[in-house]
Structures are given as C-alpha cells and as structure tokens.
Tab-separated table of C-alpha atoms in Angstrom:
chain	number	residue	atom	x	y	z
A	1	UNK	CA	-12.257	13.986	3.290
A	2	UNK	CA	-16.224	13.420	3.487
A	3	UNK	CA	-16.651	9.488	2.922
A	4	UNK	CA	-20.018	8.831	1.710
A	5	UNK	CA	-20.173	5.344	3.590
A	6	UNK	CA	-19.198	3.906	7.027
A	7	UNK	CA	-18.269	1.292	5.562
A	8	UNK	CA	-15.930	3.014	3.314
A	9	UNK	CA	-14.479	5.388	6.377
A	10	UNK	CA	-13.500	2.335	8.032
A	11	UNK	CA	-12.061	0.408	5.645
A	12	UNK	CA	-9.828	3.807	4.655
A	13	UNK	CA	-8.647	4.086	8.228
A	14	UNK	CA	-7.939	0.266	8.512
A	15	UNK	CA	-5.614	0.496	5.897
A	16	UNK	CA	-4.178	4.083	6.573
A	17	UNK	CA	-2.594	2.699	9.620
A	18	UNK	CA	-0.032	1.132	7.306
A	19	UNK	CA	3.087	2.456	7.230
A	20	UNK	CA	3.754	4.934	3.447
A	21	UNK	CA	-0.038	4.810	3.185
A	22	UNK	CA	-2.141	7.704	3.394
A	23	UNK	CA	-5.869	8.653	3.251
A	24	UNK	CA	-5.798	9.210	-0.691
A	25	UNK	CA	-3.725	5.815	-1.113
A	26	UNK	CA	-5.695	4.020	1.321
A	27	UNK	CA	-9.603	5.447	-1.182
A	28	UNK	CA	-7.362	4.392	-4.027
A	29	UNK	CA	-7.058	0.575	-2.707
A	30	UNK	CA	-10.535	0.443	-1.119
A	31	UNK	CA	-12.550	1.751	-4.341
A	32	UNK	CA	-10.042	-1.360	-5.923
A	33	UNK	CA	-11.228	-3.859	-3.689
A	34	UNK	CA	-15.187	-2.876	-4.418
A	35	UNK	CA	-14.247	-3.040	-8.190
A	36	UNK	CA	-12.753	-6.338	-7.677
A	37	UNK	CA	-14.650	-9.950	-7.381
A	38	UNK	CA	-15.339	-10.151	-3.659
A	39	UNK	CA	-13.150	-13.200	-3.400
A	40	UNK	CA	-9.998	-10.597	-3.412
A	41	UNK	CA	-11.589	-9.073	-0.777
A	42	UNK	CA	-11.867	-12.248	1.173
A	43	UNK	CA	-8.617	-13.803	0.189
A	44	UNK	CA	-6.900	-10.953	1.416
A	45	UNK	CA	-8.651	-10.632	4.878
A	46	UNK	CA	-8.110	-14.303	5.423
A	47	UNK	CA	-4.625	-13.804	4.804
A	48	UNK	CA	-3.807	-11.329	7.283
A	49	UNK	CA	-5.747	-13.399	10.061
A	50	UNK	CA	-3.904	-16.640	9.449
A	51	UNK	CA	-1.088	-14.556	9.316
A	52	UNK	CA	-1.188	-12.663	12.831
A	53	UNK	CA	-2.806	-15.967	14.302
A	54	UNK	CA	-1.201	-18.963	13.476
A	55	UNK	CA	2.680	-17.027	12.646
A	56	UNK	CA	5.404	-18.899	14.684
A	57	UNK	CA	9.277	-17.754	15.490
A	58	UNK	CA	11.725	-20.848	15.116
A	59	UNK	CA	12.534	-21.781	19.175
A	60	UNK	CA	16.387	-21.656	17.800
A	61	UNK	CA	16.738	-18.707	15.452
A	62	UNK	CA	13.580	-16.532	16.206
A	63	UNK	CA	12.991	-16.346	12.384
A	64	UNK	CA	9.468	-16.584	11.237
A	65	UNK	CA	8.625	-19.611	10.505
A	66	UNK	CA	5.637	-22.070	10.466
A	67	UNK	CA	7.417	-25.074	12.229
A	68	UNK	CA	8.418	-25.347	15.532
A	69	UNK	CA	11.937	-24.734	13.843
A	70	UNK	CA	12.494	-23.361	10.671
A	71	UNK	CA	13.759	-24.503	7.682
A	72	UNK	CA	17.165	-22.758	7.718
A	73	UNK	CA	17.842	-24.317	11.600
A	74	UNK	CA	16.329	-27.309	10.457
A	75	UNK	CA	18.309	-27.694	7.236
A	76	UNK	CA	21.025	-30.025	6.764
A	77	UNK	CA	23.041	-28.313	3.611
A	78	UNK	CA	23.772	-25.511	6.029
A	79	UNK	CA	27.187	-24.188	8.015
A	80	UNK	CA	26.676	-25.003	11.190
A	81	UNK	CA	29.709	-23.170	12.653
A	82	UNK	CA	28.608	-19.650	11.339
A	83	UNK	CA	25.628	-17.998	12.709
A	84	UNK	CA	24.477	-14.290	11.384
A	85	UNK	CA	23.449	-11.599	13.961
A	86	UNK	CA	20.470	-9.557	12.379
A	87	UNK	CA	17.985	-7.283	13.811
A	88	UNK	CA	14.593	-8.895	12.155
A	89	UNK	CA	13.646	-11.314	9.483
A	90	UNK	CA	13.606	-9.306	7.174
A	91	UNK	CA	17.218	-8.879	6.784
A	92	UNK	CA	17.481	-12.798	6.920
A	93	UNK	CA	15.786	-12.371	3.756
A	94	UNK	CA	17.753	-9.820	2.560
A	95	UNK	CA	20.856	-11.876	3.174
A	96	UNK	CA	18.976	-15.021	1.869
A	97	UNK	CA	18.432	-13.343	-1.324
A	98	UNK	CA	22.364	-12.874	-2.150
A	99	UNK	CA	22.653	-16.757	-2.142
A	100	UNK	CA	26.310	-16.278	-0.996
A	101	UNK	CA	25.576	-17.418	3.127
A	102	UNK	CA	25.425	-20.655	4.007
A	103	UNK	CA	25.556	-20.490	7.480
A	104	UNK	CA	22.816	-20.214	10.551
A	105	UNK	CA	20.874	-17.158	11.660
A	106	UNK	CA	19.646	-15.402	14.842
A	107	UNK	CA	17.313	-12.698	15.002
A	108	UNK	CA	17.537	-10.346	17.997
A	109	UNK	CA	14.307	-9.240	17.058
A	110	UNK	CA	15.209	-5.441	17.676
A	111	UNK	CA	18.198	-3.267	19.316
A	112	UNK	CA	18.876	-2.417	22.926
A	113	UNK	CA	17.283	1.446	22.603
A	114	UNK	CA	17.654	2.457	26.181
A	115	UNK	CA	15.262	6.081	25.296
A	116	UNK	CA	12.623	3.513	24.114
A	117	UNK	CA	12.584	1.263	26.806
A	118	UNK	CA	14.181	-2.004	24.986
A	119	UNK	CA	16.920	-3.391	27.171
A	120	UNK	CA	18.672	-6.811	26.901
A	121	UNK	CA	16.279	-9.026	28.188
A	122	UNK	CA	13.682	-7.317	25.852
A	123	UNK	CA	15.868	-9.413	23.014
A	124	UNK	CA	16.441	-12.796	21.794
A	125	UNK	CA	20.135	-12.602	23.676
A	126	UNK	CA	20.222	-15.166	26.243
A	127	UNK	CA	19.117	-17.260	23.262
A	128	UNK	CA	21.954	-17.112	21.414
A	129	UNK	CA	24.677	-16.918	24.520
A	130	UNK	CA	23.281	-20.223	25.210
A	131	UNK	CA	22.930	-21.232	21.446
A	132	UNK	CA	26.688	-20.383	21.221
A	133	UNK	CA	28.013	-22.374	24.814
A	134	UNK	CA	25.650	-25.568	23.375
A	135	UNK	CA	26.610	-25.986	20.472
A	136	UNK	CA	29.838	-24.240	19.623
A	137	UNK	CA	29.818	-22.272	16.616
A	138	UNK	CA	32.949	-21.065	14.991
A	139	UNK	CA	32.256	-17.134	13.897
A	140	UNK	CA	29.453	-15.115	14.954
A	141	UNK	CA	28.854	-12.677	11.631
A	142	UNK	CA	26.941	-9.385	13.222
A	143	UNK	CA	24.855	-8.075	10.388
A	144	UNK	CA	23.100	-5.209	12.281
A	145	UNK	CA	22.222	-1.259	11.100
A	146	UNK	CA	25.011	0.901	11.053
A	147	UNK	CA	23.058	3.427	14.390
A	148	UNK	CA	24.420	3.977	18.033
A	149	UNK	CA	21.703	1.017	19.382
A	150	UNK	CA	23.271	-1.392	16.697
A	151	UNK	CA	26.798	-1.081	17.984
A	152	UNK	CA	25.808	-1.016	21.426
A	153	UNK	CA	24.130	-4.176	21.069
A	154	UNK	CA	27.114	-5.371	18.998
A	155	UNK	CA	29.194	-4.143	21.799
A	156	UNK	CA	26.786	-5.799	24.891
A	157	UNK	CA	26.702	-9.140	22.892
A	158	UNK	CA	30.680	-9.200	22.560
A	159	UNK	CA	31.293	-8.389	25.662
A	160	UNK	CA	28.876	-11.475	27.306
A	161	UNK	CA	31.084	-13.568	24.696
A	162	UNK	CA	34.409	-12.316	26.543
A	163	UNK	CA	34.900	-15.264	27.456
A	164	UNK	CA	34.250	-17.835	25.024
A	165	UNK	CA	37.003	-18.956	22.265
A	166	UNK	CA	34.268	-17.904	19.083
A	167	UNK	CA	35.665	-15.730	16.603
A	168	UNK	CA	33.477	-12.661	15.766
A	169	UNK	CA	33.250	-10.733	12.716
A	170	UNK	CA	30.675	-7.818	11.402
A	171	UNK	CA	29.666	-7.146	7.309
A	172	UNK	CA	32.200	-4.828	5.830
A	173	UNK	CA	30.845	-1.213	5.492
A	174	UNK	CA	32.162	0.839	3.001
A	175	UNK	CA	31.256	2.655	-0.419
A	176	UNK	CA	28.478	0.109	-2.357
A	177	UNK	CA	29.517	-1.580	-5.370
A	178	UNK	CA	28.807	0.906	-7.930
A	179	UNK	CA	29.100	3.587	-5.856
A	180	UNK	CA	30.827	6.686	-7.022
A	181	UNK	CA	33.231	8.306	-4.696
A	182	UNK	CA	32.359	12.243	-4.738
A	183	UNK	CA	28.642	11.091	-3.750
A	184	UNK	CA	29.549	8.983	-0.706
A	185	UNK	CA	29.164	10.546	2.432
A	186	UNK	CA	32.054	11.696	4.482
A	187	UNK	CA	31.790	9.076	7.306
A	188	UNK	CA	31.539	6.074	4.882
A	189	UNK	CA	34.473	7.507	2.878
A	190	UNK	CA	36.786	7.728	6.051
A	191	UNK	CA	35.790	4.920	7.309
A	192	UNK	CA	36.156	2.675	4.171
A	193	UNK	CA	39.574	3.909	4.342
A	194	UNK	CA	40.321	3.296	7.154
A	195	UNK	CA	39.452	-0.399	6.964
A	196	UNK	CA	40.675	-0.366	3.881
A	197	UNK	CA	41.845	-4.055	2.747
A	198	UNK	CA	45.010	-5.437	0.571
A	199	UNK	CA	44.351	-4.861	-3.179
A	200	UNK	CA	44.190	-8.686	-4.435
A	201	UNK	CA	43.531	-8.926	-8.390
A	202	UNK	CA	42.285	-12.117	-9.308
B	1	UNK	CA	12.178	-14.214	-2.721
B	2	UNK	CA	12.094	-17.254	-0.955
B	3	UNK	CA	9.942	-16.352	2.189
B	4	UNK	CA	10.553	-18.164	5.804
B	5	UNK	CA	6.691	-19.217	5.512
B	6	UNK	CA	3.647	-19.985	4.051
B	7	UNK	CA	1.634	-17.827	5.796
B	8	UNK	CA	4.095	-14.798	4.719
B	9	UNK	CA	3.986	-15.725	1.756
B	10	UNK	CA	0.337	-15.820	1.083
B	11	UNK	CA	-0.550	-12.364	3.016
B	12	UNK	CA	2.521	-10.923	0.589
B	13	UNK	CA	1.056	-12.312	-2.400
B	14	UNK	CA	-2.641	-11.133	-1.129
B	15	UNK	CA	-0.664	-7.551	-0.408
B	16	UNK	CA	0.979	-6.957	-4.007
B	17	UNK	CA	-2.349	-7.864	-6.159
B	18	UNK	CA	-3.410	-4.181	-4.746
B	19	UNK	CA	-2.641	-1.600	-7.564
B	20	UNK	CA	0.612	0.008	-6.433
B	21	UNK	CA	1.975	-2.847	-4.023
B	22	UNK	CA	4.780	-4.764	-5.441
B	23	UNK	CA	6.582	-7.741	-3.420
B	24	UNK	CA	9.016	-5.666	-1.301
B	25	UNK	CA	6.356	-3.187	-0.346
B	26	UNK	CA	4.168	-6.214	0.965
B	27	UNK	CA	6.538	-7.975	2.147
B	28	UNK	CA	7.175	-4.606	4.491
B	29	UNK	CA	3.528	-4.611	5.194
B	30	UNK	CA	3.062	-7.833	6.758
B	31	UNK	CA	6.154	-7.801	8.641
B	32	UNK	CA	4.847	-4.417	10.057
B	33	UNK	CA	1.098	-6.222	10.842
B	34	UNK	CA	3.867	-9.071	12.307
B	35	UNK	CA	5.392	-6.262	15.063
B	36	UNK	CA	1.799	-4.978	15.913
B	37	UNK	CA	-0.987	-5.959	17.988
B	38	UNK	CA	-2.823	-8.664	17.229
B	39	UNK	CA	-6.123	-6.325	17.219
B	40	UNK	CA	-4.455	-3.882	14.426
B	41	UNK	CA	-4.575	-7.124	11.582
B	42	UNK	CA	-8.086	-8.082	12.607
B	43	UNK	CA	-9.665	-4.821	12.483
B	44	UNK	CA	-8.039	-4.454	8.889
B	45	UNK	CA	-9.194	-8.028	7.667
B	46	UNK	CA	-12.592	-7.151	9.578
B	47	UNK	CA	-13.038	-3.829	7.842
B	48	UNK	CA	-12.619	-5.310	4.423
B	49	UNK	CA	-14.876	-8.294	4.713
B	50	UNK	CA	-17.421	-6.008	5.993
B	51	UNK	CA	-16.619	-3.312	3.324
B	52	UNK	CA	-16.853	-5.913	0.617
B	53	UNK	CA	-20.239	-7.660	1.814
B	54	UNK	CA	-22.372	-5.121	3.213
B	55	UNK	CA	-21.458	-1.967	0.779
B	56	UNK	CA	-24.645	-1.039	-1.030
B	57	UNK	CA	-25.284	2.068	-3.941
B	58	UNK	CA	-27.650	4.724	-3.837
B	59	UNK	CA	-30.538	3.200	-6.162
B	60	UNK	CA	-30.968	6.396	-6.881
B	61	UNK	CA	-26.889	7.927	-8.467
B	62	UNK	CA	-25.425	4.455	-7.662
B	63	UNK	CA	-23.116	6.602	-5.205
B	64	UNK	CA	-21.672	4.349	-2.595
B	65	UNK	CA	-23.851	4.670	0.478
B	66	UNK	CA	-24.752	2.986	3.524
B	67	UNK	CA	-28.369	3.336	2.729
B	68	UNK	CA	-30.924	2.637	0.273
B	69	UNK	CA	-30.356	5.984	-0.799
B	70	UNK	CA	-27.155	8.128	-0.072
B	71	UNK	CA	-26.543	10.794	1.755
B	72	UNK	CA	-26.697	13.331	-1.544
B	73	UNK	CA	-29.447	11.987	-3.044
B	74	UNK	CA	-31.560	12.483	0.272
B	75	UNK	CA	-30.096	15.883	1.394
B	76	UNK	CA	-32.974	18.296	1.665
B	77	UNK	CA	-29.826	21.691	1.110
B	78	UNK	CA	-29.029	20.263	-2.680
B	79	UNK	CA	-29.694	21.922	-5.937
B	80	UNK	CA	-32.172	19.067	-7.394
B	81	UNK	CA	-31.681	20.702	-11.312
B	82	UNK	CA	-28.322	19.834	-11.520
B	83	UNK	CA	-26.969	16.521	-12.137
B	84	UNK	CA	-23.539	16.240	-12.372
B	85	UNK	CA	-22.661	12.686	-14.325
B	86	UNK	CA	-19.370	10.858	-13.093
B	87	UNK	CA	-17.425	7.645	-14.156
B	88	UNK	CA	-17.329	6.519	-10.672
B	89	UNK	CA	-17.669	7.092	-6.960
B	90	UNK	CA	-14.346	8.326	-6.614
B	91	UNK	CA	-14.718	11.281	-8.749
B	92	UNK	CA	-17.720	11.828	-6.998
B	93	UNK	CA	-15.623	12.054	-3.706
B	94	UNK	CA	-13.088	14.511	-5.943
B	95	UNK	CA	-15.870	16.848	-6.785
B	96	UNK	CA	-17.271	16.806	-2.943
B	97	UNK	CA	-14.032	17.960	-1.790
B	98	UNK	CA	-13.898	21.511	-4.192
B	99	UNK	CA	-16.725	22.568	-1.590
B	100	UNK	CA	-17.868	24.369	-4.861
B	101	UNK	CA	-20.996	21.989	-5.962
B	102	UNK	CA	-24.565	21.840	-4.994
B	103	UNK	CA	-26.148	19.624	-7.023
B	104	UNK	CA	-26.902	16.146	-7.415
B	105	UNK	CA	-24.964	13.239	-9.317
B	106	UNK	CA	-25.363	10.354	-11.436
B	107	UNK	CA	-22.328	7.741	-11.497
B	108	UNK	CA	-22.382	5.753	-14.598
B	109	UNK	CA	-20.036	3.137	-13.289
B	110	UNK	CA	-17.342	3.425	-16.245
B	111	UNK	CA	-17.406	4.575	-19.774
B	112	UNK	CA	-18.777	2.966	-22.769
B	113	UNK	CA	-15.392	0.450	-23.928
B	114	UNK	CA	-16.116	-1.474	-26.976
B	115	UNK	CA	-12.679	-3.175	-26.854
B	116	UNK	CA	-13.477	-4.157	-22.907
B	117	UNK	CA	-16.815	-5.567	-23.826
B	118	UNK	CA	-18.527	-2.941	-22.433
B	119	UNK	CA	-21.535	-1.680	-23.454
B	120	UNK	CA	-24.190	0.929	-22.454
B	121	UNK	CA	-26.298	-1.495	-21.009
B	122	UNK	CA	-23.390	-2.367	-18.642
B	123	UNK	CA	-23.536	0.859	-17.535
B	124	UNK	CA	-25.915	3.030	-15.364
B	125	UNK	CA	-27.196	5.168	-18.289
B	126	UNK	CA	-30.913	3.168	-18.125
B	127	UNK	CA	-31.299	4.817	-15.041
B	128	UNK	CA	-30.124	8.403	-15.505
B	129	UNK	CA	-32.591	8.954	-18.808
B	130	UNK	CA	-35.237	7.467	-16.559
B	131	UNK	CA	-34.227	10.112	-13.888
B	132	UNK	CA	-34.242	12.833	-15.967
B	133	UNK	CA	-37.969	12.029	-17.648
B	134	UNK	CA	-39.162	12.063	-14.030
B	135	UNK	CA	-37.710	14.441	-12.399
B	136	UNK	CA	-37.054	17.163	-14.938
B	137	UNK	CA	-33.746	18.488	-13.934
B	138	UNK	CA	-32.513	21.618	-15.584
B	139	UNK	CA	-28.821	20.815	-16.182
B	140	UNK	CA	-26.496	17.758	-16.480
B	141	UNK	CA	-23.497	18.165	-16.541
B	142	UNK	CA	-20.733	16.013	-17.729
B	143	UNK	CA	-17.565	15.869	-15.497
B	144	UNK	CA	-16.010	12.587	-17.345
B	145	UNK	CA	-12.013	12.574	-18.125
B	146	UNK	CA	-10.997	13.086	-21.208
B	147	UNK	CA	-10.488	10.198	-23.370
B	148	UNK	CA	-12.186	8.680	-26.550
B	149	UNK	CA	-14.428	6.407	-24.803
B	150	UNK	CA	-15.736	8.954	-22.383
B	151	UNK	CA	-16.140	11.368	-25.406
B	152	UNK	CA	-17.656	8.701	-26.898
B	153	UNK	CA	-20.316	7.917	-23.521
B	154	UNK	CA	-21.008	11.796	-23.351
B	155	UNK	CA	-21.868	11.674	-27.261
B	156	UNK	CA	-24.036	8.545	-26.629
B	157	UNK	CA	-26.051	10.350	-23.847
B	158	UNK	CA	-26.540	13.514	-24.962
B	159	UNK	CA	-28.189	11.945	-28.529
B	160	UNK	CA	-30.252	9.726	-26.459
B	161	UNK	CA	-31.480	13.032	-24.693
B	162	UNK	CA	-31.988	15.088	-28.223
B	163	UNK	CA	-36.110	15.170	-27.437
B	164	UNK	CA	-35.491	16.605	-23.738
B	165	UNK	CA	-35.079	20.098	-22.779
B	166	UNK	CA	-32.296	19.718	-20.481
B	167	UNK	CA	-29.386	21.869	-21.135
B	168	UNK	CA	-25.967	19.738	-21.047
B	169	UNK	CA	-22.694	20.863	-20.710
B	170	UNK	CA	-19.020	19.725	-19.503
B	171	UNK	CA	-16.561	20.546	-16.887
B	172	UNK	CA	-13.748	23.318	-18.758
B	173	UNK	CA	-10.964	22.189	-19.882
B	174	UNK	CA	-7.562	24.148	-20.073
B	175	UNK	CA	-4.339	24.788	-18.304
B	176	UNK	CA	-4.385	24.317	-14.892
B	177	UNK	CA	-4.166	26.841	-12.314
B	178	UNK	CA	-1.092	27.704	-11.677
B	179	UNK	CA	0.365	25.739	-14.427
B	180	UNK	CA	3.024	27.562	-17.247
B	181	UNK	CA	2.340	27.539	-20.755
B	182	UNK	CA	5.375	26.052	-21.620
B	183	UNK	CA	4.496	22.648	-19.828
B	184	UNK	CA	1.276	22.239	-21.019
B	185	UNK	CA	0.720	19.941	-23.924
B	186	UNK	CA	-0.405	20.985	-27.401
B	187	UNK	CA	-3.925	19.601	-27.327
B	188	UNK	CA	-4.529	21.284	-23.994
B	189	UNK	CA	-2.793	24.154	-24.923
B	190	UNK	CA	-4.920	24.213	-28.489
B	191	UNK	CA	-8.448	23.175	-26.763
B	192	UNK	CA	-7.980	26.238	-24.051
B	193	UNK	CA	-7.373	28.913	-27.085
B	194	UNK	CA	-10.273	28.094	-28.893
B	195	UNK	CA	-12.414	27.614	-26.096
B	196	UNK	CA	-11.172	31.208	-24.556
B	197	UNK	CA	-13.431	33.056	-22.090
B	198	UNK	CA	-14.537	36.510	-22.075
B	199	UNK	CA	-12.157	38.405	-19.825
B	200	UNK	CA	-13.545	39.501	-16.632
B	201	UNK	CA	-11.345	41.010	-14.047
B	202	UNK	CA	-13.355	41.340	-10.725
C-alpha cells in the first residue's frame, strides 16, 4: 500500500504491530482517529503511556494492579486458604468474571518453555513456594492451559511442594457445558471419561 | 468486567471506542502492550499524537498529505484532465492501489446528508467548481458509493456544472468480477442489464 502521508505510514505501522491487526485494519482505525475530535486521539495516547509507565504487579500475587498490593490480596471478604495457579492476569479475570472463587491468586506470569528459553526462575515460583511455607494455605487450585509447558510447570511446582502438607487440586477438564458429544475431540472425550465423577442429582 | 486497575481500565475503554474493538479485544490489546517493551506503547501513543496534530490536506484535493500540496496534486507524470471525485481519502488510497488511474482527484470529505446536518457547504464542493473554472479539466469523474445521498451529491454537482463543458461520468456499476449471477442482488443484477456494454472479445 502507497500511504500518501508519513504521518499516516507511521501511525499504520504503530498500530499493525498489534496482534489480529493488519495493514487494512490498522488505515481503517487511523482514517477513524483523523475523523474523530482530536481529544480521542489524545485520550487514547495518554492512555497507553500511563499504562506501560506507571502499571504495577501486586508484590504477593503478581496481578496487575495499581497498589503496592492489589485489591484481591488486599481484600478481606476473601479465602485465604485457597490460592489459584494461573498463567497471566488475564485468566484472573476470566475466573473473576464467574463470581464463583473466593479464594487468592498467583500469577506465574508465563510457563516453563524450555525451546523458548523460560525456565523456573524466569517465573513468579519462588514467590509462591514461599507464599505457601508463610502463610499456610489449604489447596493450591492450578488453573493453567491444557499444553506440555502447563503440566510441566504443574508438575515442577508439585514436586517443590513434595514436601509440604497443602492439598493440591487442578480445574476439571472435560466436554463444556453445552457441549455436544460427537463434536468433542477425541482426547477430551477419553479423558472426561476417564475422570469421570459419581452422578449426584440434586 | 471488573479490571485489576485503573490504568487497565482506562487504556481498555480508550481501545474499544475504535470501530471494531469491543472490551475483550482491548482488553487483549493492552495486556499484549503490558508483555512488550516499553518502547513498542510509546511509539504507538507517539505516532498518534503526531498523526492527529501535525496531519495537514492537500489545499489543493484535500487528500491527506504531508505537504501543502500532496504528492498527486504535484506529480509532474499525472493526467491533469481528469479528476476523479471521492468521498474521502480512503477511497482515494482504494483507487491508488488498482495501478489503473492517472489522473487527479478531488475528495469531497463526505456526501451531502440532510438528516446528519450536512450540507454542501460542509463539504469540499466550493473548491472543486473553483478548480474546474481554472483549470479546465476535461473529465470528472464520479467514483462515490452508491447510496441516496451520494446520488444525491453527484446530482447536486453535476447541475451546479450545467454551464461548463466538462464531460462527467461515474465509475460502472455491475456484478463483480468473478461474482455468479445467482448471488448478486436484484438492483445490481437489474442496473448491469440495462446498462450492458457492447461485446468486445479481444
């Protein structure tokens, strides 16, 4: 594509580098932003700024927060014996959103992925080993992908915790709610029958 | 959502007032500016202050340009008796890309809207007759989409040009290349019989 401004070029590169936005996508939002009342323009640049300058990660959980601790660690109403495992923030929000845990979080921020150079000490793990031998938690809930680095990590973190008396569980896997059965694939399928669990009617 | 932060929350809700961005896709945005450099979020906030505040339009087709006048408009290899008129800069961009057109353009900067308040003094018509006095082009031609109020603009302009002796026409319409018969609607389907072309196998 021939821009016919520098300006414009720029701009459609800036916001190409975003992931599930191309060139077209990227002329699409630009030509919206000259359309708009240059205050969009500005609100949004200032936005990202603040964002990438003054972001913070809660010193307990690693969630993002903008305290030294965030408002889940910091919260009262919450479980304190049952912290959730995740990979990033956004599946604290993804968990948040069902309203059904109560407990504590910790983000590893990431997976060991050997091939990509992300080991152990690349993650928030000595965090929570100490997190757990402080303050004593009941259950550890992993909530990670369902990929070989996911259970490895699962595995790596369970293993450190050999030792200690906490119980630890993972989310159930199995066909979604909704789900029909000749469209799951075969691994879920065998596997949700496998763990398959007492039929309880209520 | 609830989000873990201010600052998240206001980049997300900057994010999803761009036309196609809803929350979750935002959301994913500035948790992907979040995992990158620093130097990744400022260029993008950079490159749309600077888009917004220095962007200027060729005083001459009200093209985005850099310059006083744009890179068409000054081009020394264009076909000065043709002026092609366009709704906006991106169709200007559109046209660029067919590799097929020589000529100049005129952007009118939308279509005459009534209902939206807008009339043709909102719009760079003004301009384009005075062009046309001056500079005695042969040809304009109207590459505008296809809806009442562009009729409507076209209809507007070409009465206001009845005295000149420019010859105007319009981009053809009909059924796509490589489109079937059977998927094209009845108006276009209508429109491209009775506006048939002389068959000419080359």
């Amino acid at each position: 594509m021939n821009f016919p401004s520098k300006l414009v070029e720029n701009a459609v590169n800036a916001f190409s580098k975003l992931p599930g936005v191309g060139k077209k996508t990227a002329l699409r939002l630009v030509l919206f932003l000259l359309r708009q009342d240059e205050a969009v323009s500005e609100e949004l640049a200032e936005a990202i700024l603040k964002l990438r300058k003054e972001i913070r990660y809660c010193s307990i959980c690693h969630n993002i927060s903008d305290e030294e601790i965030c408002s889940i660690c910091s919260s009262t109403g919450r479980n304190r014996d049952l912290i959730c495992v995740v990979q990033d923030s956004r599946d604290v929000l993804a968990i948040e959103n069902t309203g059904q845990y109560n407990g504590l979080y910790h983000v590893l921020g990431g997976v060991i992925a050997p091939i990509e150079g992300i080991g152990p000490e690349d993650l928030n793990i000595e965090t929570l080993l100490q997190r757990i031998s402080e303050e004593n938690p009941k259950e550890l809930v992993f909530a990670l992908s369902n990929t070989l680095e996911a259970d490895t990590t699962a595995f790596y973190i369970s293993k450190k915790l050999r030792d200690s008396e906490i119980r630890i569980s993972a989310i159930a896997r199995g066909i979604p709610i909704g789900g029909e059965l000749e469209y799951a694939d075969e691994l879920t399928l065998s596997r949700s029958l496998s763990t398959r669990v007492p039929y309880n009617p209520s």
